[in-house]
Short mmCIF file of C-alpha atoms in Angstrom, two decimals:
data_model
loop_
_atom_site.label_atom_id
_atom_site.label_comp_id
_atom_site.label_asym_id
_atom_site.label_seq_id
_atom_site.Cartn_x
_atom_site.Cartn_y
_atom_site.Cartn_z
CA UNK A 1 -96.51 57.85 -1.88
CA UNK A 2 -100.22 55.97 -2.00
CA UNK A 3 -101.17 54.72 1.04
CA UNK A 4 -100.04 51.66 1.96
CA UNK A 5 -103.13 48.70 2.37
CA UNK A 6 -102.58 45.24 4.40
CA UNK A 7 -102.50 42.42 1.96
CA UNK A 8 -105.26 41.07 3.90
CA UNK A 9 -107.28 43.94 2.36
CA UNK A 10 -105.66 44.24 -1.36
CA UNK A 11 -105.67 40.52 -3.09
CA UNK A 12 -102.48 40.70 -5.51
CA UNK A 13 -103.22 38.75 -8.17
CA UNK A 14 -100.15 38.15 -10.59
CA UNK A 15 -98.97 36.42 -13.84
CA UNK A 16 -95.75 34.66 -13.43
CA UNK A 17 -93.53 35.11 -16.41
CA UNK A 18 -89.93 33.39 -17.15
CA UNK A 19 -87.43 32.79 -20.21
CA UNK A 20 -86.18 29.34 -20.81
CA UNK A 21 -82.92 29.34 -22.71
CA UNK A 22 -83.03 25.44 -23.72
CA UNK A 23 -79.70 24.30 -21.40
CA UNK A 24 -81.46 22.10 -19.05
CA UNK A 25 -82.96 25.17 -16.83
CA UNK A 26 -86.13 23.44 -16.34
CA UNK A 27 -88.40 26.43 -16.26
CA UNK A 28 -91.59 24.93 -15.82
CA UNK A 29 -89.98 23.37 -12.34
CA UNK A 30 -88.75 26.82 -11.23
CA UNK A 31 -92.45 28.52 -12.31
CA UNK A 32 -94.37 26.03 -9.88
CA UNK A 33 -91.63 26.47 -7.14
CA UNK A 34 -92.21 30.20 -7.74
CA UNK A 35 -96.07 29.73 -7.31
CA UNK A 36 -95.79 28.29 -4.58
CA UNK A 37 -92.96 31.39 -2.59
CA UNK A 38 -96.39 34.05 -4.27
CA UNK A 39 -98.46 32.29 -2.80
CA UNK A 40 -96.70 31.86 0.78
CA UNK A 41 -95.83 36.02 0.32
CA UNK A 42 -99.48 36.32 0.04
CA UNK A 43 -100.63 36.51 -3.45
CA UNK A 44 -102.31 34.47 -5.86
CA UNK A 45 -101.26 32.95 -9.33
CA UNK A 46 -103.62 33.54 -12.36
CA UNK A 47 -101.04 32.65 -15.17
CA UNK A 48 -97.81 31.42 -15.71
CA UNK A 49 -96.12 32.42 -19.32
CA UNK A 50 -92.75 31.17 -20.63
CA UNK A 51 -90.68 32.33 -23.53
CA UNK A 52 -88.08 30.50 -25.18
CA UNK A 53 -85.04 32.20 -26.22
CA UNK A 54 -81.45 31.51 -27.01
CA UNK A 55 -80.64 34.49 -23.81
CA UNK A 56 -82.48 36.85 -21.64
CA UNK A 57 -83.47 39.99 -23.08
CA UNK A 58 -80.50 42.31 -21.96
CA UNK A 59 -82.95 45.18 -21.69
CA UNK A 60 -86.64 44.16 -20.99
CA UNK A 61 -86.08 40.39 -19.50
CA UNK A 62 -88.97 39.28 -22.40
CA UNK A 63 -88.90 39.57 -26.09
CA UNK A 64 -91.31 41.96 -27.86
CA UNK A 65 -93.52 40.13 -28.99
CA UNK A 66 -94.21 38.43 -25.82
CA UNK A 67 -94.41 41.64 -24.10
CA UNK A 68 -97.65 42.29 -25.58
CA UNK A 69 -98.44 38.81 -25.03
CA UNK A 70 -98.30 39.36 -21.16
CA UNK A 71 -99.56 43.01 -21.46
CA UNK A 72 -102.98 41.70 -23.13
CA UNK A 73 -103.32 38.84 -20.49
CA UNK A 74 -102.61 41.05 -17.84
CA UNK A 75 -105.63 43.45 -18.76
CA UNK A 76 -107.31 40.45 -19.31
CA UNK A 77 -106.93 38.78 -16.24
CA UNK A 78 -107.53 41.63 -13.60
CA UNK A 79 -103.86 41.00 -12.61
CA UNK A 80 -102.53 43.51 -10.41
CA UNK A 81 -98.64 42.58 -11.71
CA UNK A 82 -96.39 40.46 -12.87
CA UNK A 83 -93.55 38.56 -11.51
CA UNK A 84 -90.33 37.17 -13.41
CA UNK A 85 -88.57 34.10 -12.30
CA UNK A 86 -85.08 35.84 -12.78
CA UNK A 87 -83.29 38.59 -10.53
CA UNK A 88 -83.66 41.28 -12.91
CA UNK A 89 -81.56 44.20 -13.95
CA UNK A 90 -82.37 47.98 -12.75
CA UNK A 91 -82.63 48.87 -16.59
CA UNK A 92 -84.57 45.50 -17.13
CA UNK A 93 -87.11 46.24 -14.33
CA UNK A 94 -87.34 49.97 -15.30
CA UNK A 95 -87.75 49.21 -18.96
CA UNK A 96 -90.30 46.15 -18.37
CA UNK A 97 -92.55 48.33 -15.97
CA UNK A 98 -92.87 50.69 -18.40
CA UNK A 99 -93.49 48.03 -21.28
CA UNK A 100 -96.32 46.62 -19.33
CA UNK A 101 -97.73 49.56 -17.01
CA UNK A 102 -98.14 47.55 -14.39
CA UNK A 103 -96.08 46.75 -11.08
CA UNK A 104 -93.08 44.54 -11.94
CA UNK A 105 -91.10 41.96 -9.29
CA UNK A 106 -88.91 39.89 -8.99
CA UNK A 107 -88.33 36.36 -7.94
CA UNK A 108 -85.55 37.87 -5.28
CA UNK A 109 -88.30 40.54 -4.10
CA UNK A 110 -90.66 38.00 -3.14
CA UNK A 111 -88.00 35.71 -1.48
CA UNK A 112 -86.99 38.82 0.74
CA UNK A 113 -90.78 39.50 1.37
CA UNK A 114 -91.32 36.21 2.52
CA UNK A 115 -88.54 36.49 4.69
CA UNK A 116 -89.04 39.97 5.98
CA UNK A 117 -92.24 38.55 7.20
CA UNK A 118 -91.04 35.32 8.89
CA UNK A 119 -87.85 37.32 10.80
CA UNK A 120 -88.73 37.59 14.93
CA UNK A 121 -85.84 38.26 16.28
CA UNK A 122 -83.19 40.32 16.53
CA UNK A 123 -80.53 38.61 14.02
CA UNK A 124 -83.37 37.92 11.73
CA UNK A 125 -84.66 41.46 11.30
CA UNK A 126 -80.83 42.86 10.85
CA UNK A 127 -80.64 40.19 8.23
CA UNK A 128 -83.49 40.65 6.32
CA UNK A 129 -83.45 44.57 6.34
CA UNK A 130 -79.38 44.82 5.05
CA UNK A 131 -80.52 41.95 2.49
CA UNK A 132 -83.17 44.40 1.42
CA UNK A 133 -81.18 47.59 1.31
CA UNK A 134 -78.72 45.71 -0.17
CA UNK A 135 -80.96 44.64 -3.33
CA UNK A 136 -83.37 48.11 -3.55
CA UNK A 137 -79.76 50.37 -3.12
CA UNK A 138 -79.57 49.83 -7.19
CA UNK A 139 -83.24 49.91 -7.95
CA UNK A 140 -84.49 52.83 -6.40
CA UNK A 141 -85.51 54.83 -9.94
CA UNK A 142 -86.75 51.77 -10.96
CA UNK A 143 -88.95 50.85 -8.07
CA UNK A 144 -90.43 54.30 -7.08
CA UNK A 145 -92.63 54.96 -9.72
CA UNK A 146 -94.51 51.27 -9.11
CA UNK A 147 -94.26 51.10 -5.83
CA UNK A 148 -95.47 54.69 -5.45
CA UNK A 149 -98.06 54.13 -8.09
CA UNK A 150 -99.63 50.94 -6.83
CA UNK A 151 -99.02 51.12 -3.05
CA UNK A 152 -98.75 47.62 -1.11
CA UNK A 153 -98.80 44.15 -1.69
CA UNK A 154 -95.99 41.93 -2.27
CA UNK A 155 -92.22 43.40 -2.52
CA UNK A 156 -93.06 46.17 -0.41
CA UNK A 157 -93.11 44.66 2.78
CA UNK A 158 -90.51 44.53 5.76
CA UNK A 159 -88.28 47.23 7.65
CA UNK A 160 -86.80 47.87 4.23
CA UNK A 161 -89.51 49.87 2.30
CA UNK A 162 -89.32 53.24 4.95
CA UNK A 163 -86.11 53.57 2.97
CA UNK A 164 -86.83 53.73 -0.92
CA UNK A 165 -87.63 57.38 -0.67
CA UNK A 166 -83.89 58.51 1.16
CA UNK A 167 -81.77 59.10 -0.85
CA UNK A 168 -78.83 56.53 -1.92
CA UNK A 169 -76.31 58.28 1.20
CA UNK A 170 -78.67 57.57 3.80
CA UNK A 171 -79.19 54.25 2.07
CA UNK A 172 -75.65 53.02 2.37
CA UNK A 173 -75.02 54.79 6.38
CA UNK A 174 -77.82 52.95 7.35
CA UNK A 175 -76.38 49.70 5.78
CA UNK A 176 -73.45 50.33 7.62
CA UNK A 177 -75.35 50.43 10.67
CA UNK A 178 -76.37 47.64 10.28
CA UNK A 179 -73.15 45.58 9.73
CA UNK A 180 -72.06 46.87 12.86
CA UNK A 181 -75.01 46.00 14.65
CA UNK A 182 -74.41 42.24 12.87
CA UNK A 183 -71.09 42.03 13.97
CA UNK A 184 -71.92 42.64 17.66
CA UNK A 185 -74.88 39.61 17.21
CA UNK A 186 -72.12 37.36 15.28
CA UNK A 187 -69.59 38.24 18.27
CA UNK A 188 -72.18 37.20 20.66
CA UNK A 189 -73.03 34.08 18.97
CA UNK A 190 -69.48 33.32 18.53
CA UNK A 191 -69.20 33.29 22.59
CA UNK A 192 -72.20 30.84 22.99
CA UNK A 193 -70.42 28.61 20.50
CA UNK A 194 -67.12 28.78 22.41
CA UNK A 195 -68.72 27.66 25.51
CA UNK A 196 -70.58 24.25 23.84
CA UNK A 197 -67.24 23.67 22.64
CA UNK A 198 -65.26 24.08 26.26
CA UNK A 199 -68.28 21.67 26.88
CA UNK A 200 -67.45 19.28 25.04
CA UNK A 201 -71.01 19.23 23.19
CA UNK A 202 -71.19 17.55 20.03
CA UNK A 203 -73.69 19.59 17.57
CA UNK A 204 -75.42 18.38 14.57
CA UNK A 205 -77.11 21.04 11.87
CA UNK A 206 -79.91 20.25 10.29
CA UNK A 207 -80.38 21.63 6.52
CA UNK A 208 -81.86 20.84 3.62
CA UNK A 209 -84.40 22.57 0.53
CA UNK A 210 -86.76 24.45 2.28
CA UNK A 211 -90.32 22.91 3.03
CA UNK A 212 -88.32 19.60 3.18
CA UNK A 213 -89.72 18.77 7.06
CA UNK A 214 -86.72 20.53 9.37
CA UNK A 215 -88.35 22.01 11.78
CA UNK A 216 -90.52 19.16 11.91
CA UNK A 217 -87.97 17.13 12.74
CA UNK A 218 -86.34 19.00 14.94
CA UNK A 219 -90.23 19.32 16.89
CA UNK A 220 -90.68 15.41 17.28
CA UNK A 221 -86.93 15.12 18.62
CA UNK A 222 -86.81 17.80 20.77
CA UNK A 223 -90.34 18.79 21.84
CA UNK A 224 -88.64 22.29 20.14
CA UNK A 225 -92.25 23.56 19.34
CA UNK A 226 -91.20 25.93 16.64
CA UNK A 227 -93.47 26.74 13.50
CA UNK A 228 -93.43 23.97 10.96
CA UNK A 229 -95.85 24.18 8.10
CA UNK A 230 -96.72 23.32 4.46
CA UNK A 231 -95.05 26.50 3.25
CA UNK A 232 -92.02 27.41 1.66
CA UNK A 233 -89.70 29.17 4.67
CA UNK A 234 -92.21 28.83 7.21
CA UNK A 235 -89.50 28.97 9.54
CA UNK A 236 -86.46 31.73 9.32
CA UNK A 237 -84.72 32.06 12.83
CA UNK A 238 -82.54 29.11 13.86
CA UNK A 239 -83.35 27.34 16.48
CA UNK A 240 -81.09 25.37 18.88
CA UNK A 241 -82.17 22.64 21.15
CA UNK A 242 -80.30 19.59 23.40
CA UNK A 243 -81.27 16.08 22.40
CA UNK A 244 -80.59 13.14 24.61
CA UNK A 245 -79.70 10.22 22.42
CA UNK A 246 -80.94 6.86 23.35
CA UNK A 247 -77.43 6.08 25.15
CA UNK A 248 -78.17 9.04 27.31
CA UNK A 249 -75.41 10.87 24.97
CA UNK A 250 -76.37 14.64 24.55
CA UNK A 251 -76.31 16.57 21.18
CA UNK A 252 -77.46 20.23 20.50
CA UNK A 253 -79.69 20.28 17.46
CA UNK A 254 -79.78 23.59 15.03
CA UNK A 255 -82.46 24.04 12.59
CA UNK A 256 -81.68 26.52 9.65
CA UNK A 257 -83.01 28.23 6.86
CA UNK A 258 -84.19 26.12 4.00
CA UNK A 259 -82.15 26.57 0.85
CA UNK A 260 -84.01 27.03 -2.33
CA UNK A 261 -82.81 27.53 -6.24
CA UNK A 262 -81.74 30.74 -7.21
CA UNK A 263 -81.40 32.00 -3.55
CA UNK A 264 -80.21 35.61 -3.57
CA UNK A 265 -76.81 36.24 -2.87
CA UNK A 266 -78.17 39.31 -0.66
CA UNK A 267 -79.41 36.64 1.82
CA UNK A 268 -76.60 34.31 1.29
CA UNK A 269 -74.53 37.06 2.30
CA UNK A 270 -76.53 38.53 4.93
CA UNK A 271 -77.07 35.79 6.36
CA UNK A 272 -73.60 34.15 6.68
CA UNK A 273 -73.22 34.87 10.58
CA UNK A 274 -76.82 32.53 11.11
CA UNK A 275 -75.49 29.43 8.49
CA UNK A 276 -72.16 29.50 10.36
CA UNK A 277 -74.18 27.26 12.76
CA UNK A 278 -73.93 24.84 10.28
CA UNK A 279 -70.07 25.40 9.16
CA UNK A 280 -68.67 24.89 13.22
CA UNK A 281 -71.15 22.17 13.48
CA UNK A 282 -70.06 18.79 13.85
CA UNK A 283 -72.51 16.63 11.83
CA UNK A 284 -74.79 17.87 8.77
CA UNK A 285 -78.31 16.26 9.24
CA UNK A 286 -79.61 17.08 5.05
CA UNK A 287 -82.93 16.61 5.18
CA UNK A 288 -84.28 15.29 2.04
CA UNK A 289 -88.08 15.61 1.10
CA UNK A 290 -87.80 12.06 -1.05
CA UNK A 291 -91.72 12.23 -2.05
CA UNK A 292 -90.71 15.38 -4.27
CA UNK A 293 -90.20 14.83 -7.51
CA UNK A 294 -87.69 17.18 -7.68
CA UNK A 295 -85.68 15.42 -5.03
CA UNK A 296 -82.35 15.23 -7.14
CA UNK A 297 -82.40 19.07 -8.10
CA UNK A 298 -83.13 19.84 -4.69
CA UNK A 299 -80.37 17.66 -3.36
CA UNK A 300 -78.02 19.46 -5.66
CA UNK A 301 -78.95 22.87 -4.75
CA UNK A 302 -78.46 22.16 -1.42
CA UNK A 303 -75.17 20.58 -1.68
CA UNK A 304 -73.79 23.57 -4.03
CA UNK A 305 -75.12 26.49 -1.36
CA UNK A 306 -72.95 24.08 1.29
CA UNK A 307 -70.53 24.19 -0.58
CA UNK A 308 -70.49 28.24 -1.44
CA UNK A 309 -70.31 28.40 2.41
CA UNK A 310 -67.21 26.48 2.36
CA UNK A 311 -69.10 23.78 4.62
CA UNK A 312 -66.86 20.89 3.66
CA UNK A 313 -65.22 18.13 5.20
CA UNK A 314 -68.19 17.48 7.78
CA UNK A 315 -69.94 13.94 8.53
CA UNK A 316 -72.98 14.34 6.15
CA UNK A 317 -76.47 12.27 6.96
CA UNK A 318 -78.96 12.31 4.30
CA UNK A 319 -81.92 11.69 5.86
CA UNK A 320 -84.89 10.81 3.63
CA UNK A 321 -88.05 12.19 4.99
CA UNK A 322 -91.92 11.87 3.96
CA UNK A 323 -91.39 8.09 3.32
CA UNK A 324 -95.10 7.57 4.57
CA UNK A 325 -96.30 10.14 1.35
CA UNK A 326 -93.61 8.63 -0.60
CA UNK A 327 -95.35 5.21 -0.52
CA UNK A 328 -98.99 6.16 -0.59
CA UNK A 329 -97.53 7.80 -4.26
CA UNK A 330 -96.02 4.35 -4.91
CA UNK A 331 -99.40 2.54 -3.98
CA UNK A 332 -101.29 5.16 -5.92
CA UNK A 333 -99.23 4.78 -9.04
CA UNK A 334 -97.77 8.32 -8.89
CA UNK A 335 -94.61 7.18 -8.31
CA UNK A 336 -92.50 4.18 -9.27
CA UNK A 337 -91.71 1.56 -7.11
CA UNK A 338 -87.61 2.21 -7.71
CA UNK A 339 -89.04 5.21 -5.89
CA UNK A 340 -88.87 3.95 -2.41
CA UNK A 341 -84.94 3.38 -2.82
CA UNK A 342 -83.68 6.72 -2.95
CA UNK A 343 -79.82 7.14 -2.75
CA UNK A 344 -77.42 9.80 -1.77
CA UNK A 345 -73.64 8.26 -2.71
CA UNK A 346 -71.69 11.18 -1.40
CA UNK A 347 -73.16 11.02 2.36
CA UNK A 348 -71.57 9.52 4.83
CA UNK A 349 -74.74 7.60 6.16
CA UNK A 350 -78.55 8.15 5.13
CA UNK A 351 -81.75 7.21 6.64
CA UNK A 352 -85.01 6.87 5.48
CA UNK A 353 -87.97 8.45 7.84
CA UNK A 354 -91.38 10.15 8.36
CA UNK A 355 -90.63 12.78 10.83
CA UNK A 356 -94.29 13.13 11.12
CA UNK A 357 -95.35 9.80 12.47
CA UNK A 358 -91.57 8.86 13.74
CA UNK A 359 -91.06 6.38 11.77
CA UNK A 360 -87.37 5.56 11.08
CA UNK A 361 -86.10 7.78 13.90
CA UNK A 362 -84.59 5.15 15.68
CA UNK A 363 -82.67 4.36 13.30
CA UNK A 364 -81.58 7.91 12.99
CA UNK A 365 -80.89 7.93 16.70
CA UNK A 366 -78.77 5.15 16.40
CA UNK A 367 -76.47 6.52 13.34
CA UNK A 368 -76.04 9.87 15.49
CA UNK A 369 -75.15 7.23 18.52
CA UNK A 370 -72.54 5.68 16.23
CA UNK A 371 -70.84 9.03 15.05
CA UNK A 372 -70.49 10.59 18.23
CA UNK A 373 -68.95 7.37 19.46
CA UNK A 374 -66.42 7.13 16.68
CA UNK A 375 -65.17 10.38 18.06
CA UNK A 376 -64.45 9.49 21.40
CA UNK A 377 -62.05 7.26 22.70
CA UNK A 378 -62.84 3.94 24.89
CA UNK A 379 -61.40 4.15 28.41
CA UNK A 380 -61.17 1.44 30.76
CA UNK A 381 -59.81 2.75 34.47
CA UNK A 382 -60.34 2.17 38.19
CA UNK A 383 -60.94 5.34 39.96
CA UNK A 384 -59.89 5.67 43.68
CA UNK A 385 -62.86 6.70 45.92
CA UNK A 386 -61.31 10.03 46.25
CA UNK A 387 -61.71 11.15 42.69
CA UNK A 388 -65.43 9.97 42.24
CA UNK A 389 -66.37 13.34 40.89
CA UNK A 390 -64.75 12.11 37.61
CA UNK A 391 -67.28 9.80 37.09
CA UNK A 392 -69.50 12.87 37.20
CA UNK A 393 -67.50 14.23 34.11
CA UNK A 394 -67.44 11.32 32.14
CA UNK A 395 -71.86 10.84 32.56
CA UNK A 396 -71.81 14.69 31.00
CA UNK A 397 -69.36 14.62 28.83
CA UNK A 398 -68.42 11.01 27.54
CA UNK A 399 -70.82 7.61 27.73
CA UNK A 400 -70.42 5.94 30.62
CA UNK A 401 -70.50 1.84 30.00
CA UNK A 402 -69.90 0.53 32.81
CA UNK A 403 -69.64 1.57 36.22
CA UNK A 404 -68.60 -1.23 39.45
CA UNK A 405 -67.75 -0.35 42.85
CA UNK A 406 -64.94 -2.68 44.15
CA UNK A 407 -62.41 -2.66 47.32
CA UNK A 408 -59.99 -1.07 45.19
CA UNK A 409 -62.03 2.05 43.82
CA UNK A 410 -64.52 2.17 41.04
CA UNK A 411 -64.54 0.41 37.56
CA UNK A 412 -65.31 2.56 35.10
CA UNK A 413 -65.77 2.51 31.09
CA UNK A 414 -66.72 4.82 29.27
CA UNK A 415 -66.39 6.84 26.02
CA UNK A 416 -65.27 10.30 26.35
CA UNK A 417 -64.25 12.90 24.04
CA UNK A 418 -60.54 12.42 23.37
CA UNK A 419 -59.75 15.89 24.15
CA UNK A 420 -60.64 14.97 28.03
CA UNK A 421 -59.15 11.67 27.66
CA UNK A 422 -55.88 12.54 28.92
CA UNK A 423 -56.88 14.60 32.00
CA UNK A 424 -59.50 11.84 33.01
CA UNK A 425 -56.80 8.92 32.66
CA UNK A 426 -54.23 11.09 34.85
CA UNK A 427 -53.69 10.01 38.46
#
C-alpha cells in the first residue's frame, strides 16, 4: 500500500456528484450540505454535478453519458476524486472507480471520516471504529485498489483503515471485540444513570441538526467549555454538565451528536448506547438553527432520527436559536419578515434565542423552571426541630418556598419530586 500523507500535506480536491430522481429530494440542498461535511473532513470542492434520472443507476450510481461528463471535468479540474451524495453499492463503487479512474467516496465515508477525527474518548473511538468496520466489511475489493492506488486523504482516516488489508475473518472478530468492549462502556454508563435517578436529578438532552449551536448552548449555560464551532460535527462526545436554574433547581444538561440527512445507519447503530442519553432523559431541548433556510427539513430530520430511536413520549422544547443572524437577514432583505415567527406545533413549548449573546435564555430558564415544577408535588408541613435534616433533602432534591422557624418546629414549602413526597410527609 502507498504511503500514507497527512492531509495537511496532500490538498484533496473533489467534484461532488449526485442523482436527483424528481420526488422532492432536493439535491441541490443535500450537494451544499455535502460541501460543507468535505470541507470540514478536510478537502476542497471544485464542482458539483447533478443528473436527473427517473432511479439511481443500479450498477454505476451515474448514467453513461454523464460518466464521461464527470470523467472529462475531473481531468480537467486537477481533481484528485469524486464524491457521490448517496451511500453507494460495493458493485456501484467498484464499477464507478473503474468508470472514472480515479478515487471514488461516498457521502457515508466522509461522515465517518469526520467523525473518526472528532472521537476523544473512549466510547467515541469504539463507536466510530465498529461504524467503520461495519461499512468497509462489504467494500473491501472495492476500496483496495483506490485506496491502495491513491494513498490518503479523505475516507481513509481513523482506527478503521489498519484493517482493509485483513482479511473479512479478522474483520468480523475484531467487530466482535468491539461490541463487547461497547457493552462494558454502555453497562458503565447505565450505572451513572441509575445513580442521577436514585438522585432524584431531573435531566434535559439537548439535540438538534448538527451545526445548529448545541454545544454553544450548553457553553453559555454551563461554563461547559467544550468545542463549539462553525463546522458540521465539531463536537462528537457527549458531554454532561449540572445547571442551576434560576430557582436554585438543579438539572444535568447532555449535549449530543448533531443529526444530519442521510445519517448512516452504521453510526445510528453504533452509536445507540451514546443517544440513549437522550431516550432516559427527561426533557428534549431541539435546538433549532431558525436563520437556516433549511430550518423545516432540518426540523424533520431531526424529529424522524428521534423517532427511529424510539425517543417518544418526552416533554419536547424547540428552542429557536441564531435569532440575532436571523434578523440581521430580515433587515438585510435575505429573509422575510414572516421569518422572525418561526413555529414548531408538535413541541410542547419553544423559545426563541441567541445562545451566543444570551439573548432569550431567560426565558428558556424559566420554561425548564416550569417543567420541572409540574413534576413535583407542592408540600406544605411543619417539621419538628428534630428532623431538620429534611429540610436539607428537600433544598437538593425539591424547591424549597418557604422556610419559617416557629415554637412549634419549622414551616416548610416546598416542591419535591413526588417519588420523595411520601417519605418527606411521614412523621
Amino acid at each position: 500500500m502507498a504511503e500514507l500523507f497527512d492531509l495537511k500535506e496532500i490538498e484533496e480536491r473533489v467534484v461532488l456528484i449526485a442523482v436527483s430522481t424528481g420526488d422532492g429530494d432536493d439535491a441541490e440542498g443535500s450537494l451544499k450540505e455535502l460541501a460543507e461535511l468535505v470541507k470540514t473532513a478536510g478537502a476542497v470542492t471544485v464542482d458539483k454535478v447533478i443528473q436527473n434520472r427517473e432511479k439511481v443507476h443500479p450498477g454505476t450510481y451515474l448514467g453513461k453519458g454523464k460518466i464521461e461528463e464527470v470523467k472529462d471535468l475531473v481531468w480537467e479540474l486537477d481533481a484528485t476524486g469524486v464524491v457521490c451524495d448517496d451511500e453507494l453499492s460495493p458493485a456501484q463503487l467498484k464499477n464507478l472507480e473503474a468508470a472514472l479512474d480515479t478515487k471514488v467516496m461516498d457521502r457515508t465515508m466522509v461522515i465517518l471520516d469526520i467523525f473518526a477525527s472528532r472521537a476523544h474518548t473512549r466510547e467515541g473511538k469504539i463507536q466510530v471504529e465498529l461504524a467503520q468496520l461495519k461499512y468497509r466489511a462489504a467494500r473491501l475489493v472495492g476500496m483496495r485498489a483506490s485506496l491502495s492506488r491513491l494513498g490518503g486523504g479523505i475516507g481513509t482516516r481513523g482506527p478503521g483503515e489498519k484493517k482493509l488489508e485483513v482479511d473479512r475473518r479478522l474483520i468480523h472478530e475484531r467487530i466482535g471485540q468491539l461490541k463487547a468492549e461497547l457493552e462494558d462502556v454502555k453497562r458503565h454508563r447505565e450505572v451513572t444513570r441509575q445513580q442521577r435517578e436514585q438522585g432524584c436529578a431531573v435531566s434535559a438532552a439537548i439535540v438538534g441538526y448538527t451545526n445548529a449551536g448545541k454545544s454553544t448552548l450548553l457553553n453559555h449555560l454551563t461554563d461547559a467549555d467544550i468545542l463549539a464551532e462553525d463546522k458540521l460535527f465539531a463536537t462528537l462526545d457527549p458531554t454532561t454538565r449540572s445547571f442551576t436554574l434560576p430557582g436554585d433547581q438543579q438539572i444535568l444538561l447532555t449535549d449530543t451528536v448533531g443529526f444530519i440527512r442521510k445519517l448512516p445507519h452504521h453510526l445510528i447503530e453504533a452509536f445507540k448506547s451514546t443517544l440513549e442519553e437522550a431516550k432516559y432523559s427527561d426533557i428534549i431541548l431541539h435546538v433549532v438553527d431558525c436563520s437556516n433556510p433549511q430550518m423545516d427539513m432540518q426540523m424533520h430530520v431531526v424529529r424522524e432520527t428521534l423517532k427511529d430511536l424510539e425517543i417518544v413520549d418526552k416533554t419536547v422544547v424547540t428552542v429557536f436559536n441564531k435569532t440575532d443572524r436571523l434578523r440581521a437577514m430580515v433587515e438585510s432583505g435575505e429573509a422575510g419578515p414572516l421569518a422572525q415567527l418561526p413555529r414548531d406545533f408538535s413541541a410542547d413549548y419553544q423559545v426563541r434565542i441567541s445562545a451566543k449573546t444570551g439573548e432569550g435564555l431567560d426565558e428558556l430558564c424559566g420554561i425548564l423552571e416550569q417543567i420541572i415544577r409540574s413534576r413535583r408535588v407542592h408540600l406544605e408541613k411543619v417539621y419538628p426541630y428534630s428532623q431538620a435534616g429534611r429540610i436539607q433533602t428537600i433544598r437538593k432534591y425539591g424547591q424549597l418556598l418557604k422556610e419559617e422557624y416557629t415554637e412549634d418546629g419549622i414551616a416548610v414549602e416546598a416542591y419535591v419530586p413526588a417519588e420523595l413526597f411520601a417519605k418527606l410527609y411521614a412523621d
